[in-house]
Coordinates of C-alpha atoms and ligand atoms in Angstrom, one line a residue:
X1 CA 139.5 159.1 134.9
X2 CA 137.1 156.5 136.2
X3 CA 134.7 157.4 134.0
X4 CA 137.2 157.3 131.2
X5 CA 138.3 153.7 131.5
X6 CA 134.6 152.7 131.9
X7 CA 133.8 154.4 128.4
X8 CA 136.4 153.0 126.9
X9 CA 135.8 149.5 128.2
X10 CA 132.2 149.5 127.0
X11 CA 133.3 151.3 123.9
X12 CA 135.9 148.2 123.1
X13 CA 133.5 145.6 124.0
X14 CA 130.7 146.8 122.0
X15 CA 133.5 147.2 118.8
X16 CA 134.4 143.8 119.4
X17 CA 131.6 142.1 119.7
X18 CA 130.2 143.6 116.4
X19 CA 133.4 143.1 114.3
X20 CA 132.6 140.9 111.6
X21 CA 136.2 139.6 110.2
X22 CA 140.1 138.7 111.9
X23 CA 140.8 141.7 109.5
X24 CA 138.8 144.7 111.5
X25 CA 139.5 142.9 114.8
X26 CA 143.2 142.8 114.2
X27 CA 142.3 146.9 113.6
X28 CA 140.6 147.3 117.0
X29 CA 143.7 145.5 118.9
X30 CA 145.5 148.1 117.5
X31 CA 143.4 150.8 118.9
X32 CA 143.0 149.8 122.4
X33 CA 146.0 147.9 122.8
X34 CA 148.5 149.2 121.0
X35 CA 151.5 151.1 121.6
X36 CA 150.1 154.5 120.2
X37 CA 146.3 152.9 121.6
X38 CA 143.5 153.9 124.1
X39 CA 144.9 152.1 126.7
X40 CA 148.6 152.4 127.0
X41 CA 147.9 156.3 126.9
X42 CA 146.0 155.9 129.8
X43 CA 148.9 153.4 131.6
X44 CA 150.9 156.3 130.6
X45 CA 149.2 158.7 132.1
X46 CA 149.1 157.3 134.9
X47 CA 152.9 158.6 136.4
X48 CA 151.7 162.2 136.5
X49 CA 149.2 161.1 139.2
X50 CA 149.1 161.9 142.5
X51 CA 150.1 158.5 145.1
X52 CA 146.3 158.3 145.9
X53 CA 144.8 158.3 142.6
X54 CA 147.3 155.9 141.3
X55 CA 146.4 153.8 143.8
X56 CA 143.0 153.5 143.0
X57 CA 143.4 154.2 138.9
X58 CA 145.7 152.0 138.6
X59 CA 144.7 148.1 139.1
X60 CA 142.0 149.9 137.1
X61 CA 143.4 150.9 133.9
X62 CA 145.6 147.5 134.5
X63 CA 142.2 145.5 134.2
X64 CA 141.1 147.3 131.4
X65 CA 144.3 146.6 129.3
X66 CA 143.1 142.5 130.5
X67 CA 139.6 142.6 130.0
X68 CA 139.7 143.7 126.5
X69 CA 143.0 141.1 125.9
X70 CA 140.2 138.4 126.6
X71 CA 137.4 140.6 124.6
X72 CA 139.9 140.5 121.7
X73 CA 140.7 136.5 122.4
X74 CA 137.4 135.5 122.6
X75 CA 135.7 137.1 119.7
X76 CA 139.0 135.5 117.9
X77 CA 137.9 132.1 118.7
X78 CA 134.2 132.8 117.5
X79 CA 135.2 133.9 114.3
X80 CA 137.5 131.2 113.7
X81 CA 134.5 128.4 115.1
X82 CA 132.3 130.2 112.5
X83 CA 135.0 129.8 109.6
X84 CA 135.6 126.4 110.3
X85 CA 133.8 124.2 108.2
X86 CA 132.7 120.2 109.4
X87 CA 135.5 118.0 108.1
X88 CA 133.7 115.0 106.5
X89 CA 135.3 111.5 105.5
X90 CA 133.6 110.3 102.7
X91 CA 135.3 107.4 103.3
X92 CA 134.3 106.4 106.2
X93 CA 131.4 103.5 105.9
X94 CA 128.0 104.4 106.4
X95 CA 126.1 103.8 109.3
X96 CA 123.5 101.3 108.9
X97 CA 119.4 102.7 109.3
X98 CA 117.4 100.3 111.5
X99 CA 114.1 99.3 109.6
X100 CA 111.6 97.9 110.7
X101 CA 110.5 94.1 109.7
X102 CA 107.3 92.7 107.7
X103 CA 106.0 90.1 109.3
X104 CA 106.0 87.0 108.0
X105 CA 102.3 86.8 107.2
X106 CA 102.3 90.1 105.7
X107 CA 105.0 88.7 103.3
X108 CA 103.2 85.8 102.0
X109 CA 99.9 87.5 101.7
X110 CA 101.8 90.3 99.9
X111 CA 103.1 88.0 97.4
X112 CA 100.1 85.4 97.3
X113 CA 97.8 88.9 96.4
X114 CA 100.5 89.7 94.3
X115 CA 100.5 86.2 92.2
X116 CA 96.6 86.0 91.7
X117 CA 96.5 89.7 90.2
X118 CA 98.7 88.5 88.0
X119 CA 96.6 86.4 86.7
X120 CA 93.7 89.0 86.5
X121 CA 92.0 88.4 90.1
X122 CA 90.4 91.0 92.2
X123 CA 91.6 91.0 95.7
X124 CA 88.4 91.3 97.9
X125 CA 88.6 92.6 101.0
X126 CA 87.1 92.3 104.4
X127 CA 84.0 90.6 105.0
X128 CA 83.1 90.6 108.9
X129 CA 84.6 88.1 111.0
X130 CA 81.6 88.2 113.3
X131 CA 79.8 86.0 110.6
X132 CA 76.1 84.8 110.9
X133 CA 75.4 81.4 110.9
X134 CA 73.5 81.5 107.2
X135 CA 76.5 82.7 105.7
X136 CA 79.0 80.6 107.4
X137 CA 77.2 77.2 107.1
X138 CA 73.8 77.3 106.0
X139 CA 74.3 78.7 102.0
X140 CA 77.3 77.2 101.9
X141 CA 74.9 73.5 101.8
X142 CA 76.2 73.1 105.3
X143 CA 72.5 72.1 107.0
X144 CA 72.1 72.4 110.5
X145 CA 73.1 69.0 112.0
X146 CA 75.1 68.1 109.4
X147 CA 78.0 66.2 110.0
X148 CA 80.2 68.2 108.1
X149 CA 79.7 71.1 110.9
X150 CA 81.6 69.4 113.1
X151 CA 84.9 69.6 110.8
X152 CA 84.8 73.1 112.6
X153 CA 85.0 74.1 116.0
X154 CA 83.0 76.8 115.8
X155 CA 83.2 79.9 118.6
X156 CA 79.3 81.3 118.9
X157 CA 79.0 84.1 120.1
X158 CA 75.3 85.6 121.1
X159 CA 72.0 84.8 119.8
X160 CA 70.4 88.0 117.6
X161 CA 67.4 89.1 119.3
X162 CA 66.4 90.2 115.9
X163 CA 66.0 87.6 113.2
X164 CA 66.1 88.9 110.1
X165 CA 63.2 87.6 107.4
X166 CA 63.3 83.6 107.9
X167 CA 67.7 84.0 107.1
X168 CA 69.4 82.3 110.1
X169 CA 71.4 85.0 112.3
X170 CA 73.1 83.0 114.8
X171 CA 76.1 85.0 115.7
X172 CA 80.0 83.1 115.1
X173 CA 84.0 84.1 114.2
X174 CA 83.7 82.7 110.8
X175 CA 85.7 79.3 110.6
X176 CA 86.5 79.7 106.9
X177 CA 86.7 82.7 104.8
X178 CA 84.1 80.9 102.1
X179 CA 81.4 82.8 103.6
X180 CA 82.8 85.6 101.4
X181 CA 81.5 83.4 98.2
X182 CA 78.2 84.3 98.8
X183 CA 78.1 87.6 100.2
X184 CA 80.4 88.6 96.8
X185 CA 78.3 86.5 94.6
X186 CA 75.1 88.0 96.4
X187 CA 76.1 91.6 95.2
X188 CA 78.3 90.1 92.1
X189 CA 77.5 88.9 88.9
X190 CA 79.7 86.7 86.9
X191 CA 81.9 86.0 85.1
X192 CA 84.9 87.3 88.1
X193 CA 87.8 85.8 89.5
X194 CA 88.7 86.6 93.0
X195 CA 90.6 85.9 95.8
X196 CA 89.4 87.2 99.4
X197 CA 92.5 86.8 102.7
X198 CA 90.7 86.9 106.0
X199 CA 90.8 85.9 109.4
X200 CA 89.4 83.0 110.9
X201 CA 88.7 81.1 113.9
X202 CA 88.3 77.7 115.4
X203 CA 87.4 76.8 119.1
X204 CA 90.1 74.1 119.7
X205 CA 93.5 73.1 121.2
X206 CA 96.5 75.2 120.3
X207 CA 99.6 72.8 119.3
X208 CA 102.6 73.3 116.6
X209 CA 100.1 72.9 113.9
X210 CA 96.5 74.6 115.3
X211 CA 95.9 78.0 116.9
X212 CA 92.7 79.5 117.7
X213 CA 93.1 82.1 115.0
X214 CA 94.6 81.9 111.6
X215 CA 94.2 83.2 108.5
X216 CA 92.4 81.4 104.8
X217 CA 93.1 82.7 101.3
X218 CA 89.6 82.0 99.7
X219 CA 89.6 81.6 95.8
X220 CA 86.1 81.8 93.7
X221 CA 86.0 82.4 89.7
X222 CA 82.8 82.1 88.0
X223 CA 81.3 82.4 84.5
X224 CA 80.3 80.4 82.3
X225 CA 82.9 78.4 81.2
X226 CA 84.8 77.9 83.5
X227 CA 85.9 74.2 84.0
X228 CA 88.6 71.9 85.9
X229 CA 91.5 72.4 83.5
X230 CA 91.2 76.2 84.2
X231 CA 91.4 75.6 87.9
X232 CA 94.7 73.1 87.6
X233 CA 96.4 75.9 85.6
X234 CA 95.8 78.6 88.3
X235 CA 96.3 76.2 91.3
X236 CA 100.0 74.9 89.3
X237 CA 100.7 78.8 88.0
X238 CA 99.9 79.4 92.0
X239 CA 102.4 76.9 93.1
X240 CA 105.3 77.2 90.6
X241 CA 105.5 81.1 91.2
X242 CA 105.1 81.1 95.1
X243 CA 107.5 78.6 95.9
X244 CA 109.9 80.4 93.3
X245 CA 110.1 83.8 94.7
X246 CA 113.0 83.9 96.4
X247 CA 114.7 87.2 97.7
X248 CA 117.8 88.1 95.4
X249 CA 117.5 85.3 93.1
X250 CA 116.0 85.1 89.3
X251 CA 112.4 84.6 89.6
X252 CA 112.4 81.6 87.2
X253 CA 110.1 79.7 88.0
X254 CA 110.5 75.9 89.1
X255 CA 107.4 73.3 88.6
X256 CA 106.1 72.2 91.9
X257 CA 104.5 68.5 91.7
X258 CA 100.4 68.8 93.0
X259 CA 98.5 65.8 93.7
X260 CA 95.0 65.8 93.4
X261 CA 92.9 63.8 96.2
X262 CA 89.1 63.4 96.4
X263 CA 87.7 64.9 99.4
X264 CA 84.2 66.3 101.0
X265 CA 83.5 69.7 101.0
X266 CA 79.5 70.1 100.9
X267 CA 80.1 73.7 99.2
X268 CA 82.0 71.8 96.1
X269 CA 81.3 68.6 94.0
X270 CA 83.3 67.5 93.3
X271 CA 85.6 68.4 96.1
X272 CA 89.0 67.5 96.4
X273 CA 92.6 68.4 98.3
X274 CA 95.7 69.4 97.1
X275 CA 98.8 68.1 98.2
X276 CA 102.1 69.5 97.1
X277 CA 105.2 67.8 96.6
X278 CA 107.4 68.1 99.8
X279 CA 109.0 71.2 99.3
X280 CA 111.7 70.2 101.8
X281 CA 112.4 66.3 100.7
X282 CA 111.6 66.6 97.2
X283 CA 109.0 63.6 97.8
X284 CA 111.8 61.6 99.4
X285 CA 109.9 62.1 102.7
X286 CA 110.8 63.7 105.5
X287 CA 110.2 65.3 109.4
X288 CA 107.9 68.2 107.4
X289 CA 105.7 65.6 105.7
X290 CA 105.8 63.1 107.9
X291 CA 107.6 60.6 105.4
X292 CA 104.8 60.6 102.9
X293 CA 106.8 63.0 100.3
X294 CA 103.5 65.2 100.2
X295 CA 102.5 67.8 101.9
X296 CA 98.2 68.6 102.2
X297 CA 97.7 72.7 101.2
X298 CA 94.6 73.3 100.0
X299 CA 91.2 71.9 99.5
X300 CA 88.9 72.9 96.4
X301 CA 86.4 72.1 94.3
X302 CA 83.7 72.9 91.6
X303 CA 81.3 75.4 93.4
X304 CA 78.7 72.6 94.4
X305 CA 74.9 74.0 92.0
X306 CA 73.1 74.5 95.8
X307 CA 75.7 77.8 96.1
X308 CA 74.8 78.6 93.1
X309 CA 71.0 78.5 94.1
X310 CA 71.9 80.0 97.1
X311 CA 73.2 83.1 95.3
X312 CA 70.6 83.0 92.7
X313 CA 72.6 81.8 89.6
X314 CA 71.7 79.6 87.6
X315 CA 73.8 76.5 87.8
X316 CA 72.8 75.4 84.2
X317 CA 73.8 78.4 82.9
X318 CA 77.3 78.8 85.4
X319 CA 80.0 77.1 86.9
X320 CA 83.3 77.8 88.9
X321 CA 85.6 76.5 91.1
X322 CA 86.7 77.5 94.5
X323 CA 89.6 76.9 96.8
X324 CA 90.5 77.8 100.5
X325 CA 94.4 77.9 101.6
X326 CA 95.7 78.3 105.1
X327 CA 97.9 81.0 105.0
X328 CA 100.0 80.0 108.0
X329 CA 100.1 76.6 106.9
X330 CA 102.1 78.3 103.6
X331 CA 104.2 80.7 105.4
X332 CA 105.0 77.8 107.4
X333 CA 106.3 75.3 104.0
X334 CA 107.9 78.4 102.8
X335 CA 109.8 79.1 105.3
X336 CA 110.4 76.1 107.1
X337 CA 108.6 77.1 110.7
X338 CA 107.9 74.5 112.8
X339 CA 105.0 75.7 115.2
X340 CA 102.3 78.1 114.3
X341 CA 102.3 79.8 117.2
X342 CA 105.6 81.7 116.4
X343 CA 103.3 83.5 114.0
X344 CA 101.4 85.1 117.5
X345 CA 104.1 85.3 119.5
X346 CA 105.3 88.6 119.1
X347 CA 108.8 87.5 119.4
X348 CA 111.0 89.6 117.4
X349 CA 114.2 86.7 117.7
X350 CA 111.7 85.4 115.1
X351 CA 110.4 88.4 113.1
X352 CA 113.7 90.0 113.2
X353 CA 114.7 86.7 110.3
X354 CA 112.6 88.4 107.9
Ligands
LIG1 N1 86.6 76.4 103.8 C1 87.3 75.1 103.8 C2 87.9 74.9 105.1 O1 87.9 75.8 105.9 C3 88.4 75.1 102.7 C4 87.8 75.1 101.4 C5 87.6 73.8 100.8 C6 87.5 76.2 100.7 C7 87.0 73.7 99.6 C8 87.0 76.1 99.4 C9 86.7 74.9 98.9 O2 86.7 77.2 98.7 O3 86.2 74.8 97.6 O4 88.5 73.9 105.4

């Protein structure tokens, strides 16, 4: 009899666990369970026992008839978890994805890039920022000793121990990106139109408007023809479409107001800055430009004929113009941020507004 109730507990729970359906289980109840089933014939049984064995048989077979109850529940509530399918409320609002942020830099060089290709530039890359002292100064008609040097604060670095044929390879951080004009032009012949973003550096004080390391949009188109008016149309095109893109709003484009000031770079002649009108004030004058109703962006030229010598053009033959624009100083109009150094700070209160 033992043995009995063990077969037929291991029998039941092997059925159970392998019926697939409420239908089949329902079936199996029946079979142990029931009043005509496995179990309550062996309950039954049990009166023509002797005293001792029903003693011992009994709790037994009374366990049995429990153990495969709670099979039969269990393998119930399975099927039914398996059957039940997730209820989803398409109403319900969606959750809303964290992305990350573009920094503010990326942005405007994104859309600065994007303007010039427009307009059929090449975007060249790179260039080292551990610039030699030939490329930096000397080709651009930046002699040694020339006052002009000390408009930048330059960071040396190390003297080469090998000079390369007579060209000067004093180690810097390039303080400009127009060393890029003459390595291009070097490997480049004209006519071209580009535009080259890079890093720079300047050894001085860090305040709201000066940091260490910042970052010029260098502009350079050559050929043979190409004259002052060209350069006003891409500097006004520049202007009008950058200070017109505005996140969810027509791009028409509204006419920005540039001045045009006579300046000294010794890499252009002439050379002059570009002031826009304030972009804040409207030229009414304000805390941004200081009350003067302009606001200084850019300075520029017509590449100077000693670049071109450099480079080995002729400058009889070809002209251009160039232009260098900080692109923090930009971010900075365009968005109204008041100290450069938010740029570096790494502070997401301020990238997170982006
Ligand atoms: N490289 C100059 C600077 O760092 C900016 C500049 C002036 C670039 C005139 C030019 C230019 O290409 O023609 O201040």
């Amino acid at each position: 009899m033992h043995k009995k109730i063990e077969n037929i507990k291991n029998q039941a729970k092997k059925e159970i666990e392998q019926c697939l359906d409420l239908k089949s289980l329902e079936n199996l109840k029946i079979k142990y369970l029931g009043r005509k089933g496995e179990v309550s014939s062996i309950l039954r049984s049990l009166t023509s026992l002797s005293v001792e064995d029903k003693r011992t048989i009994g709790p037994k077979a009374q366990s049995l008839k429990n153990e495969i109850d709670i099979f039969i529940k269990t393998k119930i509530r399975n099927l039914l978890d398996k059957k039940r399918t997730p209820i989803i409320d398409i109403t319900t609002p969606g959750k809303k994805i964290k992305t990350g942020h573009l920094h503010p830099l990326t942005i405007i060089g994104k859309e600065i890039i994007e303007i010039f290709k427009n307009m059929g530039f090449s975007v060249c890359d790179g260039g080292p920022e551990i610039e030699n002292e030939y490329y930096n100064f000397d080709a651009l008609n930046i002699p040694k000793n020339h006052p002009a040097r000390e408009m930048h604060d330059t960071f040396w670095v190390k003297k080469s121990s090998n000079p390369s044929k007579g060209i000067n390879d004093n180690l810097l951080l390039r303080t400009h990106t127009s060393p890029m004009q003459i390595r291009y032009m070097e490997k480049h012949n004209p006519p071209f139109r580009i535009i080259v973003p890079g890093r720079v550096f300047r050894y001085e004080a860090t305040d709201a408007s000066h940091e260490i390391n910042f970052n010029h949009i260098e502009c350079l188109m050559v050929g043979e023809d190409v004259n002052f008016s060209n350069f006003k149309y891409i500097v006004q095109e520049f202007f009008n479409k950058l200070f017109s893109i505005r996140k969810r709003s027509s791009s028409k484009n509204k006419k920005i107001n540039i001045r045009y000031r006579p300046s000294y770079f010794p890499f252009v002649e002439p050379g002059l800055e570009i002031d826009i009108q304030c972009v804040k004030c409207g030229g009414k004058g304000c805390n941004i430009c200081a009350g003067s109703g302009w606001l200084e962006v850019m300075g520029a030229g017509m590449v100077h004929p000693n670049v071109l010598k450099a480079v080995g053009y002729n400058p009889k033959k070809y002209q251009g113009f160039a232009f260098g624009v900080g692109t923090e100083r930009i971010a900075m109009l365009k968005y109204n941020i008041p100290d450069i150094r938010m740029f570096y700070d790494g502070d997401l209160r301020f990238i997170n507004q982006f």
